Amino acid sequence: MAILTTIFRNTKQSLEIYWMLVRVMVPIMIITELLWRMGAIKAVAPTFAPVMNLVGLPSELGLVWMTAMLVGIWGAIPIIFTLVPVSSLSGADVTVFSALILFAHGLPMEQKIIQMAGPGMITTTVLRVLGGLIYAFVLHHILAATGWLSAPVNPAWIPMSATPDWIEFFRGLMETMIWMLIILVGLSWGLELLKVTGVLALLMKSLSPFLRIAGIKGEAGHLTAVGLFLGISYGAGLLIREAQSGTVSPRQVFLSCVFMGFAHSVIEDTILVISIGADVYGVLAGRLVFAIVATAAISILLRHVSDKTFFTCMFRQRDNTLQRKDEQLQPSHKKGPAKDGA
């Protein structure tokens, strides 16, 4: 009976998320198709050329990147092959672009959750976007120098592609929505299975040593692992409670949110981009390494930031409880750099 209740609850939640996505995505996809047929996208695409050229991608994908940042991955992926034919993209192109949107997507919603935990929205948003660009830039040059993934992309799923008429477009749109529902429900059940079998808990525990390298320790490490595997809504959502109670120091909350900005929901999001042809090493292994190294570097820099600067520019202080907790766990800036890097 408990199993049936769990299945019902997860399916209900998936359907609610799906309906929310449909209401956002369908209008965007129709408007995008209309703008494409009118030639407006070709006219605007050069605006994104400098950024896309920086990471070796067609300028048209700049609009998909912006869609991902504002709406989310699900809102962006269906229009990738509409703007750029699948035949003109290599495995490297899809991997680099997937890495780019994995770092920064759904920013208005996710960054609001992070802000509620305490870290400044502007600071963490800039770190996510800049981190994504840096990683995509490095990944692009590695792939270009080695020739790895230079073959044409061979996606397992093509959400949408350029269509000759409106009838074909709406038929493709319907097929995309159906497949999206199947994938979304399947991922939801898969995550629940990982929880029930204990595999997810084992993965979280095995991550602790790497999080310590990044400067994230104690309860903050556990909550960061939750966000890494289940998403910012879960990880940062739990951090909100801990930050308000003062259980976790503000600097640890900040580092945890920075890490989750670089890498979160790695199971669902990774499977999704792999289905359109991205390489697992580029979008998962390399991304995790970057998240650990980049967060560790930020942790070191944070040791030299005074409490006044930290609470003024990087962390929204709710009351004196948070600052007292931070001062207890980390020596004052005037007395020298802190030892724990938190």
mmCIF file of C-alpha atoms in Angstrom:
data_model
loop_
_atom_site.group_PDB
_atom_site.id
_atom_site.type_symbol
_atom_site.label_atom_id
_atom_site.label_comp_id
_atom_site.label_asym_id
_atom_site.label_seq_id
_atom_site.Cartn_x
_atom_site.Cartn_y
_atom_site.Cartn_z
ATOM 1 C CA MET A 1 0.000 0.000 0.000
ATOM 2 C CA ALA A 2 2.870 2.321 0.851
ATOM 3 C CA ILE A 3 4.423 1.654 -2.553
ATOM 4 C CA LEU A 4 1.177 2.550 -4.338
ATOM 5 C CA THR A 5 0.913 5.734 -2.274
ATOM 6 C CA THR A 6 4.463 6.713 -3.210
ATOM 7 C CA ILE A 7 3.865 6.008 -6.903
ATOM 8 C CA PHE A 8 0.653 8.025 -6.825
ATOM 9 C CA ARG A 9 2.325 10.945 -5.048
ATOM 10 C CA ASN A 10 5.319 11.031 -7.417
ATOM 11 C CA THR A 11 3.128 10.724 -10.489
ATOM 12 C CA LYS A 12 0.861 13.517 -9.220
ATOM 13 C CA GLN A 13 3.871 15.766 -8.570
ATOM 14 C CA SER A 14 5.292 14.969 -12.014
ATOM 15 C CA LEU A 15 1.983 15.813 -13.680
ATOM 16 C CA GLU A 16 1.814 19.118 -11.797
ATOM 17 C CA ILE A 17 5.352 19.995 -12.913
ATOM 18 C CA TYR A 18 4.547 18.855 -16.449
ATOM 19 C CA TRP A 19 1.447 21.059 -16.651
ATOM 20 C CA MET A 20 3.452 24.038 -15.413
ATOM 21 C CA LEU A 21 6.113 23.345 -18.073
ATOM 22 C CA VAL A 22 3.503 22.966 -20.818
ATOM 23 C CA ARG A 23 1.973 26.343 -19.990
ATOM 24 C CA VAL A 24 5.383 27.978 -20.275
ATOM 25 C CA MET A 25 6.952 25.971 -23.097
ATOM 26 C CA VAL A 26 4.189 25.706 -25.677
ATOM 27 C CA PRO A 27 3.747 29.491 -26.112
ATOM 28 C CA ILE A 28 7.541 29.953 -26.235
ATOM 29 C CA MET A 29 7.941 27.253 -28.883
ATOM 30 C CA ILE A 30 5.128 28.667 -31.024
ATOM 31 C CA ILE A 31 6.496 32.213 -30.743
ATOM 32 C CA THR A 32 10.013 30.970 -31.539
ATOM 33 C CA GLU A 33 8.792 29.131 -34.627
ATOM 34 C CA LEU A 34 6.869 32.215 -35.749
ATOM 35 C CA LEU A 35 9.892 34.486 -35.265
ATOM 36 C CA TRP A 36 12.083 31.982 -37.121
ATOM 37 C CA ARG A 37 9.729 31.889 -40.123
ATOM 38 C CA MET A 38 9.579 35.701 -40.135
ATOM 39 C CA GLY A 39 13.381 35.932 -40.178
ATOM 40 C CA ALA A 40 13.522 37.786 -36.858
ATOM 41 C CA ILE A 41 15.811 35.228 -35.199
ATOM 42 C CA LYS A 42 18.340 35.386 -38.029
ATOM 43 C CA ALA A 43 18.356 39.141 -37.638
ATOM 44 C CA VAL A 44 18.887 39.025 -33.860
ATOM 45 C CA ALA A 45 21.333 36.086 -33.809
ATOM 46 C CA PRO A 46 24.454 38.217 -34.500
ATOM 47 C CA THR A 47 23.881 39.922 -31.140
ATOM 48 C CA PHE A 48 24.771 36.660 -29.427
ATOM 49 C CA ALA A 49 27.637 35.863 -31.793
ATOM 50 C CA PRO A 50 30.496 37.161 -29.585
ATOM 51 C CA VAL A 51 29.485 34.985 -26.619
ATOM 52 C CA MET A 52 28.647 31.918 -28.686
ATOM 53 C CA ASN A 53 31.820 32.262 -30.764
ATOM 54 C CA LEU A 54 33.773 32.340 -27.526
ATOM 55 C CA VAL A 55 32.703 28.762 -26.877
ATOM 56 C CA GLY A 56 32.651 27.677 -30.533
ATOM 57 C CA LEU A 57 28.872 27.546 -31.020
ATOM 58 C CA PRO A 58 26.477 28.896 -33.694
ATOM 59 C CA SER A 59 25.135 32.332 -32.798
ATOM 60 C CA GLU A 60 21.505 31.095 -33.070
ATOM 61 C CA LEU A 61 22.042 29.012 -29.933
ATOM 62 C CA GLY A 62 22.422 32.249 -27.983
ATOM 63 C CA LEU A 63 18.642 32.558 -27.969
ATOM 64 C CA VAL A 64 18.320 29.010 -26.624
ATOM 65 C CA TRP A 65 20.874 29.881 -23.941
ATOM 66 C CA MET A 66 18.833 32.918 -22.903
ATOM 67 C CA THR A 67 15.672 30.802 -22.861
ATOM 68 C CA ALA A 68 17.387 28.257 -20.615
ATOM 69 C CA MET A 69 18.533 30.938 -18.191
ATOM 70 C CA LEU A 70 15.082 32.508 -17.958
ATOM 71 C CA VAL A 71 12.745 29.516 -18.311
ATOM 72 C CA GLY A 72 14.840 26.395 -17.646
ATOM 73 C CA ILE A 73 16.365 23.409 -19.427
ATOM 74 C CA TRP A 74 13.006 21.925 -20.392
ATOM 75 C CA GLY A 75 12.024 25.199 -22.010
ATOM 76 C CA ALA A 76 15.250 25.413 -24.024
ATOM 77 C CA ILE A 77 15.973 21.896 -25.257
ATOM 78 C CA PRO A 78 12.902 21.562 -27.518
ATOM 79 C CA ILE A 79 13.981 24.575 -29.627
ATOM 80 C CA ILE A 80 17.689 23.666 -30.063
ATOM 81 C CA PHE A 81 17.210 21.671 -33.260
ATOM 82 C CA THR A 82 14.531 24.074 -34.465
ATOM 83 C CA LEU A 83 17.027 26.932 -34.640
ATOM 84 C CA VAL A 84 20.061 24.864 -35.655
ATOM 85 C CA PRO A 85 19.559 21.712 -37.794
ATOM 86 C CA VAL A 86 20.821 18.562 -36.096
ATOM 87 C CA SER A 87 22.897 17.748 -39.193
ATOM 88 C CA SER A 88 25.045 20.857 -38.660
ATOM 89 C CA LEU A 89 25.966 20.093 -35.051
ATOM 90 C CA SER A 90 28.737 17.833 -33.776
ATOM 91 C CA GLY A 91 28.829 15.880 -30.539
ATOM 92 C CA ALA A 92 31.255 18.490 -29.234
ATOM 93 C CA ASP A 93 28.798 21.317 -30.036
ATOM 94 C CA VAL A 94 25.935 19.677 -28.160
ATOM 95 C CA THR A 95 28.201 18.763 -25.226
ATOM 96 C CA VAL A 96 29.577 22.302 -24.872
ATOM 97 C CA PHE A 97 26.145 23.878 -25.169
ATOM 98 C CA SER A 98 24.649 21.380 -22.725
ATOM 99 C CA ALA A 99 27.380 22.233 -20.222
ATOM 100 C CA LEU A 100 26.573 25.899 -20.666
ATOM 101 C CA ILE A 101 22.886 25.520 -19.831
ATOM 102 C CA LEU A 102 23.517 23.015 -17.022
ATOM 103 C CA PHE A 103 25.334 25.716 -15.088
ATOM 104 C CA ALA A 104 22.770 28.463 -15.533
ATOM 105 C CA HIS A 105 19.102 27.684 -16.110
ATOM 106 C CA GLY A 106 15.816 28.695 -14.543
ATOM 107 C CA LEU A 107 17.626 31.554 -12.819
ATOM 108 C CA PRO A 108 14.615 33.636 -11.699
ATOM 109 C CA MET A 109 13.154 30.736 -9.706
ATOM 110 C CA GLU A 110 16.331 28.979 -8.531
ATOM 111 C CA GLN A 111 18.170 32.151 -7.587
ATOM 112 C CA LYS A 112 15.168 33.321 -5.578
ATOM 113 C CA ILE A 113 15.385 30.109 -3.536
ATOM 114 C CA ILE A 114 19.120 30.627 -3.031
ATOM 115 C CA GLN A 115 18.515 34.233 -2.003
ATOM 116 C CA MET A 116 16.044 33.053 0.638
ATOM 117 C CA ALA A 117 18.854 30.974 2.153
ATOM 118 C CA GLY A 118 20.935 34.148 2.506
ATOM 119 C CA PRO A 119 23.475 34.475 -0.352
ATOM 120 C CA GLY A 120 23.114 37.576 -2.511
ATOM 121 C CA MET A 121 21.198 36.968 -5.726
ATOM 122 C CA ILE A 122 23.451 39.116 -7.922
ATOM 123 C CA THR A 123 26.679 37.548 -6.649
ATOM 124 C CA THR A 124 25.543 33.933 -7.019
ATOM 125 C CA THR A 125 23.878 34.593 -10.386
ATOM 126 C CA VAL A 126 27.055 36.138 -11.793
ATOM 127 C CA LEU A 127 29.075 33.187 -10.460
ATOM 128 C CA ARG A 128 26.758 30.671 -12.147
ATOM 129 C CA VAL A 129 26.753 32.394 -15.540
ATOM 130 C CA LEU A 130 30.473 33.158 -15.443
ATOM 131 C CA GLY A 131 31.288 29.653 -14.220
ATOM 132 C CA GLY A 132 29.293 28.151 -17.084
ATOM 133 C CA LEU A 133 31.063 30.313 -19.655
ATOM 134 C CA ILE A 134 34.505 29.494 -18.249
ATOM 135 C CA TYR A 135 33.814 25.768 -18.203
ATOM 136 C CA ALA A 136 32.271 25.805 -21.695
ATOM 137 C CA PHE A 137 35.265 27.804 -22.976
ATOM 138 C CA VAL A 138 37.781 25.332 -21.514
ATOM 139 C CA LEU A 139 35.758 22.324 -22.682
ATOM 140 C CA HIS A 140 35.446 23.730 -26.208
ATOM 141 C CA HIS A 141 39.196 24.221 -26.545
ATOM 142 C CA ILE A 142 39.961 20.767 -25.167
ATOM 143 C CA LEU A 143 37.551 19.129 -27.607
ATOM 144 C CA ALA A 144 38.809 21.256 -30.518
ATOM 145 C CA ALA A 145 42.465 20.472 -29.767
ATOM 146 C CA THR A 146 41.912 16.726 -29.370
ATOM 147 C CA GLY A 147 39.252 16.251 -32.052
ATOM 148 C CA TRP A 148 37.183 14.365 -29.501
ATOM 149 C CA LEU A 149 33.431 14.290 -30.286
ATOM 150 C CA SER A 150 34.020 15.947 -33.657
ATOM 151 C CA ALA A 151 31.662 13.503 -35.429
ATOM 152 C CA PRO A 152 28.075 14.621 -36.191
ATOM 153 C CA VAL A 153 25.840 14.363 -33.152
ATOM 154 C CA ASN A 154 23.634 11.295 -32.939
ATOM 155 C CA PRO A 155 20.884 12.133 -30.427
ATOM 156 C CA ALA A 156 18.644 9.447 -28.973
ATOM 157 C CA TRP A 157 15.850 12.003 -28.822
ATOM 158 C CA ILE A 158 15.223 14.970 -31.116
ATOM 159 C CA PRO A 159 12.604 17.079 -29.316
ATOM 160 C CA MET A 160 11.837 19.324 -32.289
ATOM 161 C CA SER A 161 13.392 20.066 -35.651
ATOM 162 C CA ALA A 162 12.780 22.518 -38.466
ATOM 163 C CA THR A 163 9.471 21.695 -40.158
ATOM 164 C CA PRO A 164 8.206 22.680 -43.623
ATOM 165 C CA ASP A 165 4.699 23.719 -42.614
ATOM 166 C CA TRP A 166 2.559 24.484 -39.570
ATOM 167 C CA ILE A 167 0.757 21.138 -39.612
ATOM 168 C CA GLU A 168 4.074 19.293 -39.289
ATOM 169 C CA PHE A 169 5.185 21.761 -36.624
ATOM 170 C CA PHE A 170 2.164 21.131 -34.377
ATOM 171 C CA ARG A 171 2.448 17.381 -34.951
ATOM 172 C CA GLY A 172 6.086 17.540 -33.842
ATOM 173 C CA LEU A 173 5.112 19.743 -30.902
ATOM 174 C CA MET A 174 2.565 17.189 -29.745
ATOM 175 C CA GLU A 175 5.095 14.347 -30.028
ATOM 176 C CA THR A 176 7.628 16.386 -28.058
ATOM 177 C CA MET A 177 5.129 17.047 -25.272
ATOM 178 C CA ILE A 178 4.217 13.354 -25.058
ATOM 179 C CA TRP A 179 7.849 12.237 -24.896
ATOM 180 C CA MET A 180 8.608 14.944 -22.361
ATOM 181 C CA LEU A 181 5.872 13.593 -20.090
ATOM 182 C CA ILE A 182 7.206 10.040 -20.412
ATOM 183 C CA ILE A 183 10.769 11.136 -19.633
ATOM 184 C CA LEU A 184 9.707 13.349 -16.722
ATOM 185 C CA VAL A 185 7.639 10.620 -15.045
ATOM 186 C CA GLY A 186 10.355 8.025 -15.702
ATOM 187 C CA LEU A 187 13.006 10.214 -14.085
ATOM 188 C CA SER A 188 10.761 10.834 -11.089
ATOM 189 C CA TRP A 189 10.236 7.119 -10.528
ATOM 190 C CA GLY A 190 13.929 6.431 -11.102
ATOM 191 C CA LEU A 191 14.945 8.933 -8.408
ATOM 192 C CA GLU A 192 12.438 7.434 -5.981
ATOM 193 C CA LEU A 193 13.900 3.979 -6.667
ATOM 194 C CA LEU A 194 17.377 5.285 -5.877
ATOM 195 C CA LYS A 195 16.056 6.656 -2.591
ATOM 196 C CA VAL A 196 14.239 3.461 -1.583
ATOM 197 C CA THR A 197 17.186 1.185 -2.395
ATOM 198 C CA GLY A 198 19.596 3.393 -0.469
ATOM 199 C CA VAL A 199 21.754 4.063 -3.518
ATOM 200 C CA LEU A 200 21.122 7.807 -3.305
ATOM 201 C CA ALA A 201 22.197 7.943 0.350
ATOM 202 C CA LEU A 202 25.353 6.001 -0.530
ATOM 203 C CA LEU A 203 26.144 8.464 -3.317
ATOM 204 C CA MET A 204 25.677 11.390 -0.942
ATOM 205 C CA LYS A 205 27.973 9.814 1.646
ATOM 206 C CA SER A 206 30.675 9.092 -0.916
ATOM 207 C CA LEU A 207 30.643 12.737 -1.959
ATOM 208 C CA SER A 208 31.599 14.084 1.485
ATOM 209 C CA PRO A 209 35.415 13.887 1.014
ATOM 210 C CA PHE A 210 35.191 15.871 -2.230
ATOM 211 C CA LEU A 211 32.972 18.511 -0.637
ATOM 212 C CA ARG A 212 35.534 18.942 2.136
ATOM 213 C CA ILE A 213 38.104 19.707 -0.560
ATOM 214 C CA ALA A 214 35.739 22.428 -1.776
ATOM 215 C CA GLY A 215 35.610 23.855 1.754
ATOM 216 C CA ILE A 216 32.101 22.593 2.560
ATOM 217 C CA LYS A 217 31.848 20.690 5.836
ATOM 218 C CA GLY A 218 29.456 19.249 8.393
ATOM 219 C CA GLU A 219 25.729 19.637 7.897
ATOM 220 C CA ALA A 220 26.328 21.988 4.964
ATOM 221 C CA GLY A 221 28.024 19.103 3.152
ATOM 222 C CA HIS A 222 25.000 16.845 3.576
ATOM 223 C CA LEU A 223 22.601 19.510 2.347
ATOM 224 C CA THR A 224 24.880 20.301 -0.601
ATOM 225 C CA ALA A 225 24.826 16.621 -1.559
ATOM 226 C CA VAL A 226 21.021 16.725 -1.484
ATOM 227 C CA GLY A 227 21.063 19.681 -3.878
ATOM 228 C CA LEU A 228 23.658 18.013 -6.080
ATOM 229 C CA PHE A 229 21.515 14.959 -6.687
ATOM 230 C CA LEU A 230 17.965 16.272 -6.256
ATOM 231 C CA GLY A 231 18.233 19.933 -7.252
ATOM 232 C CA ILE A 232 18.408 23.430 -5.786
ATOM 233 C CA SER A 233 14.775 23.374 -4.686
ATOM 234 C CA TYR A 234 15.644 20.563 -2.254
ATOM 235 C CA GLY A 235 19.208 21.486 -1.246
ATOM 236 C CA ALA A 236 18.822 25.236 -0.902
ATOM 237 C CA GLY A 237 15.312 24.749 0.454
ATOM 238 C CA LEU A 238 16.742 22.791 3.387
ATOM 239 C CA LEU A 239 19.513 25.353 3.781
ATOM 240 C CA ILE A 240 16.902 28.069 4.299
ATOM 241 C CA ARG A 241 15.791 26.366 7.503
ATOM 242 C CA GLU A 242 19.349 25.753 8.704
ATOM 243 C CA ALA A 243 20.391 29.328 7.899
ATOM 244 C CA GLN A 244 17.437 30.764 9.816
ATOM 245 C CA SER A 245 18.165 28.598 12.847
ATOM 246 C CA GLY A 246 21.888 29.415 12.772
ATOM 247 C CA THR A 247 22.873 25.728 12.668
ATOM 248 C CA VAL A 248 25.110 26.309 9.628
ATOM 249 C CA SER A 249 27.387 29.340 9.411
ATOM 250 C CA PRO A 250 26.598 31.954 6.742
ATOM 251 C CA ARG A 251 29.899 31.348 4.935
ATOM 252 C CA GLN A 252 29.147 27.633 4.742
ATOM 253 C CA VAL A 253 25.664 28.436 3.441
ATOM 254 C CA PHE A 254 27.221 30.690 0.819
ATOM 255 C CA LEU A 255 29.757 28.069 -0.326
ATOM 256 C CA SER A 256 27.070 25.394 -0.417
ATOM 257 C CA CYS A 257 24.860 27.552 -2.638
ATOM 258 C CA VAL A 258 27.807 28.418 -4.890
ATOM 259 C CA PHE A 259 28.598 24.724 -5.360
ATOM 260 C CA MET A 260 24.953 23.870 -6.046
ATOM 261 C CA GLY A 261 24.859 26.666 -8.602
ATOM 262 C CA PHE A 262 27.707 24.980 -10.468
ATOM 263 C CA ALA A 263 26.378 21.433 -10.086
ATOM 264 C CA HIS A 264 22.889 20.380 -9.079
ATOM 265 C CA SER A 265 20.241 17.862 -10.109
ATOM 266 C CA VAL A 266 23.025 15.904 -11.792
ATOM 267 C CA ILE A 267 20.951 12.759 -12.341
ATOM 268 C CA GLU A 268 17.879 14.207 -14.059
ATOM 269 C CA ASP A 269 19.585 17.031 -15.955
ATOM 270 C CA THR A 270 22.490 14.837 -17.093
ATOM 271 C CA ILE A 271 20.199 12.127 -18.465
ATOM 272 C CA LEU A 272 18.195 14.781 -20.266
ATOM 273 C CA VAL A 273 21.137 16.345 -22.118
ATOM 274 C CA ILE A 274 22.698 12.937 -22.840
ATOM 275 C CA SER A 275 19.452 12.021 -24.628
ATOM 276 C CA ILE A 276 20.071 14.841 -27.142
ATOM 277 C CA GLY A 277 23.663 13.757 -27.777
ATOM 278 C CA ALA A 278 25.821 15.299 -25.030
ATOM 279 C CA ASP A 279 28.821 13.319 -23.761
ATOM 280 C CA VAL A 280 28.601 12.130 -20.149
ATOM 281 C CA TYR A 281 32.237 12.947 -19.364
ATOM 282 C CA GLY A 282 31.838 16.523 -20.526
ATOM 283 C CA VAL A 283 28.517 17.263 -18.831
ATOM 284 C CA LEU A 284 28.989 15.247 -15.634
ATOM 285 C CA ALA A 285 32.564 14.245 -14.748
ATOM 286 C CA GLY A 286 34.221 17.448 -15.957
ATOM 287 C CA ARG A 287 31.467 19.598 -14.499
ATOM 288 C CA LEU A 288 31.858 18.015 -11.054
ATOM 289 C CA VAL A 289 35.624 18.504 -11.122
ATOM 290 C CA PHE A 290 35.144 22.145 -12.099
ATOM 291 C CA ALA A 291 32.544 22.672 -9.340
ATOM 292 C CA ILE A 292 34.890 21.269 -6.673
ATOM 293 C CA VAL A 293 37.944 23.225 -7.855
ATOM 294 C CA ALA A 294 36.068 26.502 -8.419
ATOM 295 C CA THR A 295 34.276 26.310 -5.053
ATOM 296 C CA ALA A 296 37.584 25.491 -3.311
ATOM 297 C CA ALA A 297 39.145 28.591 -4.910
ATOM 298 C CA ILE A 298 36.204 30.733 -3.787
ATOM 299 C CA SER A 299 36.514 29.240 -0.296
ATOM 300 C CA ILE A 300 40.161 30.321 -0.125
ATOM 301 C CA LEU A 301 39.279 33.836 -1.302
ATOM 302 C CA LEU A 302 36.441 33.987 1.202
ATOM 303 C CA ARG A 303 38.899 33.540 4.071
ATOM 304 C CA HIS A 304 40.311 36.966 3.307
ATOM 305 C CA VAL A 305 36.930 38.717 3.123
ATOM 306 C CA SER A 306 35.971 40.679 6.241
ATOM 307 C CA ASP A 307 32.644 40.082 7.944
ATOM 308 C CA LYS A 308 31.525 43.598 7.004
ATOM 309 C CA THR A 309 32.219 43.041 3.297
ATOM 310 C CA PHE A 310 30.730 39.556 3.347
ATOM 311 C CA PHE A 311 27.439 40.620 4.938
ATOM 312 C CA THR A 312 27.254 43.791 2.854
ATOM 313 C CA CYS A 313 28.007 42.401 -0.597
ATOM 314 C CA MET A 314 27.614 38.624 -0.550
ATOM 315 C CA PHE A 315 25.132 37.550 2.078
ATOM 316 C CA ARG A 316 21.794 38.999 3.118
ATOM 317 C CA GLN A 317 21.884 39.110 6.896
ATOM 318 C CA ARG A 318 18.484 38.466 8.433
ATOM 319 C CA ASP A 319 19.467 39.171 12.022
ATOM 320 C CA ASN A 320 22.410 39.111 14.395
ATOM 321 C CA THR A 321 22.042 35.369 15.009
ATOM 322 C CA LEU A 322 23.652 34.504 11.677
ATOM 323 C CA GLN A 323 26.576 36.841 12.205
ATOM 324 C CA ARG A 324 27.173 35.555 15.738
ATOM 325 C CA LYS A 325 27.159 31.989 14.428
ATOM 326 C CA ASP A 326 29.616 32.911 11.676
ATOM 327 C CA GLU A 327 31.913 34.664 14.142
ATOM 328 C CA GLN A 328 31.866 31.613 16.431
ATOM 329 C CA LEU A 329 32.821 29.236 13.629
ATOM 330 C CA GLN A 330 35.367 31.503 11.937
ATOM 331 C CA PRO A 331 37.944 33.853 13.510
ATOM 332 C CA SER A 332 37.545 37.531 12.845
ATOM 333 C CA HIS A 333 39.172 38.905 9.687
ATOM 334 C CA LYS A 334 41.210 41.252 11.848
ATOM 335 C CA LYS A 335 42.848 38.301 13.601
ATOM 336 C CA GLY A 336 43.999 36.724 10.363
ATOM 337 C CA PRO A 337 42.591 34.289 7.803
ATOM 338 C CA ALA A 338 40.265 31.602 9.045
ATOM 339 C CA LYS A 339 41.529 28.052 9.116
ATOM 340 C CA ASP A 340 38.442 26.183 7.925
ATOM 341 C CA GLY A 341 37.840 28.191 4.757
ATOM 342 C CA ALA A 342 34.142 28.401 5.473
#
